[in-house]
PDB file of C-alpha atoms and ligand atoms in Angstrom:
ATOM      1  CA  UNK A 264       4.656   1.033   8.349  1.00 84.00           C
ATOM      2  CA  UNK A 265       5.518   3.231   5.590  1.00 90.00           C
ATOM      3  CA  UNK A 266       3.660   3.080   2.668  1.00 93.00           C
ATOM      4  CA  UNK A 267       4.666   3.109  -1.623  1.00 96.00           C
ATOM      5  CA  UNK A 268       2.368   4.096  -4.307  1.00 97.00           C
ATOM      6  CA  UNK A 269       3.529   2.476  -7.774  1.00 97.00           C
ATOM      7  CA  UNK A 270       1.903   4.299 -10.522  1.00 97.00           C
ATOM      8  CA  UNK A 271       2.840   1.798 -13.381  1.00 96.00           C
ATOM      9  CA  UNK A 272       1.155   0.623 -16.365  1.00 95.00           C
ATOM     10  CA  UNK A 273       3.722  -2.341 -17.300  1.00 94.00           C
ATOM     11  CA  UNK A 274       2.585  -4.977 -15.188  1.00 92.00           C
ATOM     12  CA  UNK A 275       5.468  -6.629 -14.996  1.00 91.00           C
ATOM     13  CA  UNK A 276       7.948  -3.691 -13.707  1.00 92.00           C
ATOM     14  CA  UNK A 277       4.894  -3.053 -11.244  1.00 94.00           C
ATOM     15  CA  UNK A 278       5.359  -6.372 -10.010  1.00 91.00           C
ATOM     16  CA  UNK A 279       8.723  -6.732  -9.323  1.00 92.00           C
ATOM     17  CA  UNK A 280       8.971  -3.372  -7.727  1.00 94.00           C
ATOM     18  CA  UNK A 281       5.723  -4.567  -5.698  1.00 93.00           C
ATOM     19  CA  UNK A 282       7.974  -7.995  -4.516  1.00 92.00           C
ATOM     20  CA  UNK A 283      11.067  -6.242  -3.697  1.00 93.00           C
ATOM     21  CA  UNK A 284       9.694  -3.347  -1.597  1.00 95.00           C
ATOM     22  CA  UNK A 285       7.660  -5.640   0.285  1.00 93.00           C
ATOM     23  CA  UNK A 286      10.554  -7.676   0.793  1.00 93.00           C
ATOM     24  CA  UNK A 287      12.024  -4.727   2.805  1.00 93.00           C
ATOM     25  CA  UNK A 288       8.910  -3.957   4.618  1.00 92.00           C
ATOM     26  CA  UNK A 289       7.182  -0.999   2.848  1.00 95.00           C
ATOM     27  CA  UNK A 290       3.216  -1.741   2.605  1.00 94.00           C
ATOM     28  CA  UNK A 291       2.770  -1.151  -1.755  1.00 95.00           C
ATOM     29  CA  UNK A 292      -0.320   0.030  -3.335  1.00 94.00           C
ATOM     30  CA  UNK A 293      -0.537  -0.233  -7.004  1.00 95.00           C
ATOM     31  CA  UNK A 294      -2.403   2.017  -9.744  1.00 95.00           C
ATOM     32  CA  UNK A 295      -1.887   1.055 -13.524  1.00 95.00           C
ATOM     33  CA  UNK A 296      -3.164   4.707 -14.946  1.00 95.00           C
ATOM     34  CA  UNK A 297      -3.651   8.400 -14.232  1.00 94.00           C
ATOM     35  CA  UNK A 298      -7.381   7.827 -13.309  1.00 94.00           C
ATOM     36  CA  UNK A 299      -6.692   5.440 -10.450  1.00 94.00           C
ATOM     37  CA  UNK A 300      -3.279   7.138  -9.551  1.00 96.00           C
ATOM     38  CA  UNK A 301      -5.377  10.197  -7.984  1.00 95.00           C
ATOM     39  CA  UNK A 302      -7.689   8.245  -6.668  1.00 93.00           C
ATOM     40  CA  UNK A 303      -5.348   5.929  -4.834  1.00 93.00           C
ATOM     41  CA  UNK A 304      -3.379   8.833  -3.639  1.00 94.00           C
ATOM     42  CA  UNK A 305      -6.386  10.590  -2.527  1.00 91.00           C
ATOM     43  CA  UNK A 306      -7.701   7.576  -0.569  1.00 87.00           C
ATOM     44  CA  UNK A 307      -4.401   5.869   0.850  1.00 86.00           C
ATOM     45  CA  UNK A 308      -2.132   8.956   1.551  1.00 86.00           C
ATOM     46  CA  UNK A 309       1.178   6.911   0.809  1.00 92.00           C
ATOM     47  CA  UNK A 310       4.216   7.865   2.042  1.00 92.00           C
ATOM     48  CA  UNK A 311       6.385   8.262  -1.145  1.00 96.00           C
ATOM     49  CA  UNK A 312       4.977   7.511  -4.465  1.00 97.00           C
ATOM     50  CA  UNK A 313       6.602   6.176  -7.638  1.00 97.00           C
ATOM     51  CA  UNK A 314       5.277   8.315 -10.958  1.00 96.00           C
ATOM     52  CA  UNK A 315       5.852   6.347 -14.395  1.00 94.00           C
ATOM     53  CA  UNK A 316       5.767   9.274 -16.962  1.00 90.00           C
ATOM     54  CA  UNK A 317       3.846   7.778 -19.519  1.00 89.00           C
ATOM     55  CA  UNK A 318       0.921   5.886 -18.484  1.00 91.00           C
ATOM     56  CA  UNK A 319      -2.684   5.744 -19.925  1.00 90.00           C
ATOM     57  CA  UNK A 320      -5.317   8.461 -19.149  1.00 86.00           C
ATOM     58  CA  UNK A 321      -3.461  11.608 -16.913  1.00 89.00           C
ATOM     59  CA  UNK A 322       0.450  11.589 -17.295  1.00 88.00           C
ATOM     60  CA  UNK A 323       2.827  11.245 -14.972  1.00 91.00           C
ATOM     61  CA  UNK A 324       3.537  15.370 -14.984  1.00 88.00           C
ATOM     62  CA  UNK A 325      -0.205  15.660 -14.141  1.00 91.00           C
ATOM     63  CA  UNK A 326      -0.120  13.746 -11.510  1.00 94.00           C
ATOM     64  CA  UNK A 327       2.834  15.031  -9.750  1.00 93.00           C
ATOM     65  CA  UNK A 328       1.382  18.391 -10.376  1.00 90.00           C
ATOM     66  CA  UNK A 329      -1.860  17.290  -8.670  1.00 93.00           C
ATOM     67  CA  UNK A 330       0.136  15.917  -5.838  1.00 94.00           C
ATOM     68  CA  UNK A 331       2.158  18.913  -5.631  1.00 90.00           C
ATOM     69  CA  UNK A 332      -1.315  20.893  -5.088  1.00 88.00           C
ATOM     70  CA  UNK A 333      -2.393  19.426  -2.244  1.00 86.00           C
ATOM     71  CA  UNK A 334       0.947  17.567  -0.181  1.00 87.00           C
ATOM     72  CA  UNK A 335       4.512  17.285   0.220  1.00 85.00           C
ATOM     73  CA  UNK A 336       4.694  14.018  -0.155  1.00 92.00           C
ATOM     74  CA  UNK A 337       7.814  13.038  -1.708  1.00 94.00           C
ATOM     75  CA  UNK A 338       7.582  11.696  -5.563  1.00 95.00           C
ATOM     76  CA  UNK A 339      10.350   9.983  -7.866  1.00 94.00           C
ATOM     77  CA  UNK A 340       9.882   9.504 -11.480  1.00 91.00           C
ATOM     78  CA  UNK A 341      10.396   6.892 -13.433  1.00 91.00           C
ATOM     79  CA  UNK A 342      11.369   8.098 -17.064  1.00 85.00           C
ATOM     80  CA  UNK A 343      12.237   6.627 -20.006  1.00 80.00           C
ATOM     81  CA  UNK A 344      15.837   7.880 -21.827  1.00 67.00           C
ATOM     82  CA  UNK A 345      15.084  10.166 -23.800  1.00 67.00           C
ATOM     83  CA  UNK A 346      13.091  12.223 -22.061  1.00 63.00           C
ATOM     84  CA  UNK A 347      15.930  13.770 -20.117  1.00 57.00           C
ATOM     85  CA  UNK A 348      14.181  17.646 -20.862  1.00 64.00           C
ATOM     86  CA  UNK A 349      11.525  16.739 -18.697  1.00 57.00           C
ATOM     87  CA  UNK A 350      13.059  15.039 -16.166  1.00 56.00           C
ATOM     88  CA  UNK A 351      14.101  18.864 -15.576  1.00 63.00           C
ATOM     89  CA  UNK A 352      10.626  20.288 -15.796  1.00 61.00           C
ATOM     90  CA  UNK A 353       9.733  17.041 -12.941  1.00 56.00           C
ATOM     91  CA  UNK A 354      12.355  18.596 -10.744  1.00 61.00           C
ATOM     92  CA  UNK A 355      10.420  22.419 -11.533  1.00 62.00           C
ATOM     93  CA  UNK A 356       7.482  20.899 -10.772  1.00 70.00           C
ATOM     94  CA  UNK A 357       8.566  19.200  -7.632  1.00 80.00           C
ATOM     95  CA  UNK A 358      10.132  15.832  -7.981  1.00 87.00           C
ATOM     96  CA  UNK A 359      12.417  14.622  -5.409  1.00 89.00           C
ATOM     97  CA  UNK A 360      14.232  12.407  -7.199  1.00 89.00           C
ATOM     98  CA  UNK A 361      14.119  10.656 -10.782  1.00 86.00           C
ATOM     99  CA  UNK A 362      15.060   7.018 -12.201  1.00 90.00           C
ATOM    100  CA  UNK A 363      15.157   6.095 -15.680  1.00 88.00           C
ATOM    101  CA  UNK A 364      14.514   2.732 -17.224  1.00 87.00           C
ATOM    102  CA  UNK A 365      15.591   0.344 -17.066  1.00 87.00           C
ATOM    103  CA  UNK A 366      16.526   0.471 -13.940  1.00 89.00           C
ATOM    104  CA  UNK A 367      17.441  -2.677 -11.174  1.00 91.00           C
ATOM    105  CA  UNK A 368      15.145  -2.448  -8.486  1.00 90.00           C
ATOM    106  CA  UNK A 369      17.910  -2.795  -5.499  1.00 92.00           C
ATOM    107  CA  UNK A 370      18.884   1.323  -6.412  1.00 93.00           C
ATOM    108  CA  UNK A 371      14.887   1.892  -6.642  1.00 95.00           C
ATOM    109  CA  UNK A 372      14.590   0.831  -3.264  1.00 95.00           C
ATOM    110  CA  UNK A 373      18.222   2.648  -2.149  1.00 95.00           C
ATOM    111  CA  UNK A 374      16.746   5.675  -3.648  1.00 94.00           C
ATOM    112  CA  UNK A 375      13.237   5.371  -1.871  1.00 96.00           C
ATOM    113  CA  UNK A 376      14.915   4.716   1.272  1.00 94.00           C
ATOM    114  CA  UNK A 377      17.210   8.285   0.701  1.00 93.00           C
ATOM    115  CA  UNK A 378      14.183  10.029  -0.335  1.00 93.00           C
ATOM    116  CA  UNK A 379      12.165   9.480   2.642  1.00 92.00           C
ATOM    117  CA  UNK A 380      15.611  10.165   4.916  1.00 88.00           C
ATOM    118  CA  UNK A 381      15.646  13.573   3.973  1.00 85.00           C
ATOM    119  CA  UNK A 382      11.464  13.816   3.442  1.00 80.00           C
ATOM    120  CA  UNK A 383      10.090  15.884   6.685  1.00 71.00           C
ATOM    121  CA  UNK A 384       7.383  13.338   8.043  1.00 66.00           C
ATOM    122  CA  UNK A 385       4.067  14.265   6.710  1.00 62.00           C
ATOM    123  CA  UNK A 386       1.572  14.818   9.006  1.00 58.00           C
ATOM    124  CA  UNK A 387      -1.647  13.186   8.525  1.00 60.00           C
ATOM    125  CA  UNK A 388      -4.672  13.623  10.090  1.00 61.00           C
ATOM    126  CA  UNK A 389      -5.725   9.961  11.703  1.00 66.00           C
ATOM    127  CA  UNK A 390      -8.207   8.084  10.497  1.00 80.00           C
ATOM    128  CA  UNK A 391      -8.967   5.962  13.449  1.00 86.00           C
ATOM    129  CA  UNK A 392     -11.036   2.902  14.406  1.00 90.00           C
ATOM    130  CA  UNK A 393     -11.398   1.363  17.677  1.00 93.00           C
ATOM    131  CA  UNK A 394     -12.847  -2.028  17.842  1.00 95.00           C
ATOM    132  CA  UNK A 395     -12.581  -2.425  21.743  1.00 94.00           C
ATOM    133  CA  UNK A 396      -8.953  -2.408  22.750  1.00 95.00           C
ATOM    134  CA  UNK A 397      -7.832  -2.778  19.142  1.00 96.00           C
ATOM    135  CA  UNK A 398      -7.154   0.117  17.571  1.00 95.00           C
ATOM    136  CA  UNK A 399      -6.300   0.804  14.226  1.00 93.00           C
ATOM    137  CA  UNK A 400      -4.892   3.877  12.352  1.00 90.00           C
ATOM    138  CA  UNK A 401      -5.962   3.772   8.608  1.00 86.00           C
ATOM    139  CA  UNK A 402      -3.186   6.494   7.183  1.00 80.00           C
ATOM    140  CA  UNK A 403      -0.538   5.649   9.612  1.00 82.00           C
ATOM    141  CA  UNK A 404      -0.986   2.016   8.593  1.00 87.00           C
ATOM    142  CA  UNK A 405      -0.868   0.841  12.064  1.00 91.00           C
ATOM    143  CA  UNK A 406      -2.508  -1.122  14.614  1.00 95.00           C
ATOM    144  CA  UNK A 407      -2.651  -1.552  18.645  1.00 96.00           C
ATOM    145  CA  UNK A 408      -3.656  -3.682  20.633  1.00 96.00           C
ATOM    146  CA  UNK A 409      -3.851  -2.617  24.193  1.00 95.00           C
ATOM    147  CA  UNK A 410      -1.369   0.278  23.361  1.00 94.00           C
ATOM    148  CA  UNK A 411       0.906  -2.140  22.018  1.00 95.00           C
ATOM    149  CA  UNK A 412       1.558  -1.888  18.231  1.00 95.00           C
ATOM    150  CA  UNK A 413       1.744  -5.223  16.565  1.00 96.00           C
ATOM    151  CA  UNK A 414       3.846  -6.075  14.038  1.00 95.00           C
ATOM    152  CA  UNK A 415       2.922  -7.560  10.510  1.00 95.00           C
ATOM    153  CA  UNK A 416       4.829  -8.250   7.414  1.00 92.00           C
ATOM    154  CA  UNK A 417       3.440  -5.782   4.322  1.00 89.00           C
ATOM    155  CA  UNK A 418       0.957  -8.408   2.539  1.00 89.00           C
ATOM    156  CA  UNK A 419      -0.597  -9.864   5.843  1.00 94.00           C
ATOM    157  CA  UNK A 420      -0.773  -6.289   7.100  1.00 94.00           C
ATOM    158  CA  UNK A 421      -3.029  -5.151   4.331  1.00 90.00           C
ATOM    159  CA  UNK A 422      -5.208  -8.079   4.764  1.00 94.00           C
ATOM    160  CA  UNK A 423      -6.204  -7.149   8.138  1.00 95.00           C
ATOM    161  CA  UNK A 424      -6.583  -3.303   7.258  1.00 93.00           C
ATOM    162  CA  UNK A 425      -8.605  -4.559   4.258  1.00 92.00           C
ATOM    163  CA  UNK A 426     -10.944  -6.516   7.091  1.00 95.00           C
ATOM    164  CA  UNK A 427     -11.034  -3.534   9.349  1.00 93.00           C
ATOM    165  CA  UNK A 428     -12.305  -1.508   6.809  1.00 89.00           C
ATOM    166  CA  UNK A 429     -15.230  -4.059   6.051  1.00 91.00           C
ATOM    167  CA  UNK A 430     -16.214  -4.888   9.399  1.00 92.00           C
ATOM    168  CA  UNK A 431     -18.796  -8.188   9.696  1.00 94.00           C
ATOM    169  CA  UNK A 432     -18.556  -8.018   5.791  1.00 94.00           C
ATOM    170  CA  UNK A 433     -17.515 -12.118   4.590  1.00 95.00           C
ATOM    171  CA  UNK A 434     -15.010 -11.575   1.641  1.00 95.00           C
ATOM    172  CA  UNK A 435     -14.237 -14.884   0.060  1.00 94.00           C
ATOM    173  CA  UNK A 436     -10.264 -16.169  -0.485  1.00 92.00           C
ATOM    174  CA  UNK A 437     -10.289 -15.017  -4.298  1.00 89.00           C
ATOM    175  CA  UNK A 438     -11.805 -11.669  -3.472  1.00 89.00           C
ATOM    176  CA  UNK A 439      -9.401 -10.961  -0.720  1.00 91.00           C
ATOM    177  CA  UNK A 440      -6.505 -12.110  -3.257  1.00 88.00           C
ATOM    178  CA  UNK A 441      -8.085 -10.036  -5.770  1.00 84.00           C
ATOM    179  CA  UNK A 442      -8.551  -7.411  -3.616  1.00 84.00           C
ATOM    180  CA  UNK A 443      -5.931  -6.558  -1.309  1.00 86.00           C
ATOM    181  CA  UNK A 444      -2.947  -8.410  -2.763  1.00 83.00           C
ATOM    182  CA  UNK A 445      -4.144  -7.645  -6.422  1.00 76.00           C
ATOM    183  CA  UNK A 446      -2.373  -9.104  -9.936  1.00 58.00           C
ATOM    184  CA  UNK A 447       0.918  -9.858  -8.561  1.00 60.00           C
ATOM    185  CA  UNK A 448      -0.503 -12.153  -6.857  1.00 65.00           C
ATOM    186  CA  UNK A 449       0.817 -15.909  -7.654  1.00 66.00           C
ATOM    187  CA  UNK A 450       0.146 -17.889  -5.056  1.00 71.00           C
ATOM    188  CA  UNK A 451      -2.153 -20.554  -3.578  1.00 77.00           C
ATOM    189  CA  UNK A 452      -5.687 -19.106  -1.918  1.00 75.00           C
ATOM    190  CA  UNK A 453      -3.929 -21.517   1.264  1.00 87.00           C
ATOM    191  CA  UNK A 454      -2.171 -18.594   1.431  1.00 90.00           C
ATOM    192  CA  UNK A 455      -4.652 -16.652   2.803  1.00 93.00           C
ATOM    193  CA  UNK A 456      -5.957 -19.223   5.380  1.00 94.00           C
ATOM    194  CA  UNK A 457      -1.934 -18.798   6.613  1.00 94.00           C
ATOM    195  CA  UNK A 458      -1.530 -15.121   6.750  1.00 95.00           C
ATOM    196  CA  UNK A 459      -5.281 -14.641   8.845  1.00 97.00           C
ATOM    197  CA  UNK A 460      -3.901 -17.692  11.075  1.00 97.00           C
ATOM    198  CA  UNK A 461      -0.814 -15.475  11.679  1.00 97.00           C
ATOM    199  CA  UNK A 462      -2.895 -12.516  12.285  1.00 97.00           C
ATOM    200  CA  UNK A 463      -5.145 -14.709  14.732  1.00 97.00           C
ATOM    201  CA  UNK A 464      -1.568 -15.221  16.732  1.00 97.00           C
ATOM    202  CA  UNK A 465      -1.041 -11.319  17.130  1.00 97.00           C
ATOM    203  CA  UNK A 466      -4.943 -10.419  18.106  1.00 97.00           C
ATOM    204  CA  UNK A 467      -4.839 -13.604  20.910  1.00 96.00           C
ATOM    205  CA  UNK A 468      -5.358 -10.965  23.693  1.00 96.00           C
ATOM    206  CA  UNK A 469      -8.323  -9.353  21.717  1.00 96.00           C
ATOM    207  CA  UNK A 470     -11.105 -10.421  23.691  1.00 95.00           C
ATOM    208  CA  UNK A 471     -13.447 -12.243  21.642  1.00 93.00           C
ATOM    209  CA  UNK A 472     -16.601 -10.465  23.040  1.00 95.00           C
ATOM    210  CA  UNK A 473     -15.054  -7.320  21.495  1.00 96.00           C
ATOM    211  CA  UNK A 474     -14.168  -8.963  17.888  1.00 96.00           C
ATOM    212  CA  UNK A 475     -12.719 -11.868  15.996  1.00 96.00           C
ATOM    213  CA  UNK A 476     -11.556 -13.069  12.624  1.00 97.00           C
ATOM    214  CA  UNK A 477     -14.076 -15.297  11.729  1.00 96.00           C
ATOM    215  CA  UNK A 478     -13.950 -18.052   9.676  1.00 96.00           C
ATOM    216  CA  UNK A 479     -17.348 -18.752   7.684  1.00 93.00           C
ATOM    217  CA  UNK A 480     -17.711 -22.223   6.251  1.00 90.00           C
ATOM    218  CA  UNK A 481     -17.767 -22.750   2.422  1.00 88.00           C
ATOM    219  CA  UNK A 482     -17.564 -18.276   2.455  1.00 92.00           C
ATOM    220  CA  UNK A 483     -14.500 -16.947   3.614  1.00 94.00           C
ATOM    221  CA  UNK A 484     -13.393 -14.697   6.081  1.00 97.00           C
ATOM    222  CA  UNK A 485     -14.800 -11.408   8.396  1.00 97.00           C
ATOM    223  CA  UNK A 486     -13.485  -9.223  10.249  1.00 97.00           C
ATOM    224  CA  UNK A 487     -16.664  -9.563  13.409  1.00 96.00           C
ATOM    225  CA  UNK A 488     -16.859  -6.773  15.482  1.00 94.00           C
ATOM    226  CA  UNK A 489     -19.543  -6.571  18.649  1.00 91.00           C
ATOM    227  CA  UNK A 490     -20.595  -3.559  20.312  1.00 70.00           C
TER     228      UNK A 490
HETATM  229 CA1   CA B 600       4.497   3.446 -18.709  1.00 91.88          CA
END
């Protein structure tokens, strides 16, 4: 699954971009300033990120100039009007594309979806775990079972790559809202118990010697993995 980076300090325009990519099937990460921009980047190696200009701590210019240092993966800007002079230096310093606010988030999803057309695919080096005959790739964002890739819808996708990367750790409903699904978060904790009872579904021919989502009464949920 391909994966968005929203580097956006207004909550709410971070939220509705987060609903409607998911909504097409792009796996979003979130940062609200310059400090956790790099540091998501760094960690999650997104596919395409989205660069507000002005946000708290680094700018958006010193983050694209950071990214620009180290990948080619493919950035759009979101800038205010008014700042149509640096929109040009973005495209200098390596933008692939710019939006400016406001902006409806149907042509920020058109434009994602052009931009990563004409992106070459980055290659990443894997980050792989194998928990018996489940396999799971960390930067590709995917996971096998058997050879066979599963398929997951964005939010209960990063729940189960959340698990994987806390293996026999018991996260409770809250954290795992708070933690993988984060702020734009609005529904019920049930919602959890129904996305890991969809992801039970997919890992049915996981043998449970080798691993199992486990439910822990009164804690939550973990991701148990035997040798
Ligand atoms: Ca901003």
């Amino acid at each position: 699954m391909q994966s968005i980076l929203i580097v956006e300090d207004e909550l709410v325009i971070s939220r509705v971009l987060k609903a409607y990519l998911e909504k097409v099937d792009f796996l979003v990460y979130q940062a609200f300033n310059g400090e956790e921009a790099l540091q998501k980047f760094d960690e999650l190696t997104p596919s395409l990120v989205l660069l507000d200009v002005m946000l708290p701590g680094y700018d958006g210019w010193e983050i694209l100039k950071y990214i620009r240092q180290k990948s080619a993966c493919p950035v759009i800007m979101l800038t205010a009007l008014g700042q149509i002079n640096k929109k040009l230096i973005g495209f200098h310093q390596g933008a692939d594309d710019y939006i400016t606010k406001p902006f409806i988030a149907e042509e920020v999803v058109a434009r994602i979806k052009a931009v990563l057309r004409r992106s070459p695919e980055i290659i990443r080096e894997h980050s792989l775990e194998t928990f018996g005959g489940l396999k799971i790739d960390f930067k590709a964002h995917s996971i096998t079972l058997h050879g066979i890739e599963l398929k997951y819808s964005p939010r209960d996708l990063s729940l189960l790559l959340f698990l994987a990367q806390h293996p026999n750790q018991t996260f409770t409903r809250d954290q795992l809202i708070d933690q993988v699904w984060g702020m734009d978060y609005d529904g019920s904790d049930r919602a959890v118990d129904l996305a890991v009872k969809r992801i039970r579904k997919t890992l049915k021919n996981w043998p449970s010697s080798e691993g199992e989502i486990k439910t822990l009464r009164g804690l939550g949920y973990q991701l148990s993995v035997y040798e």
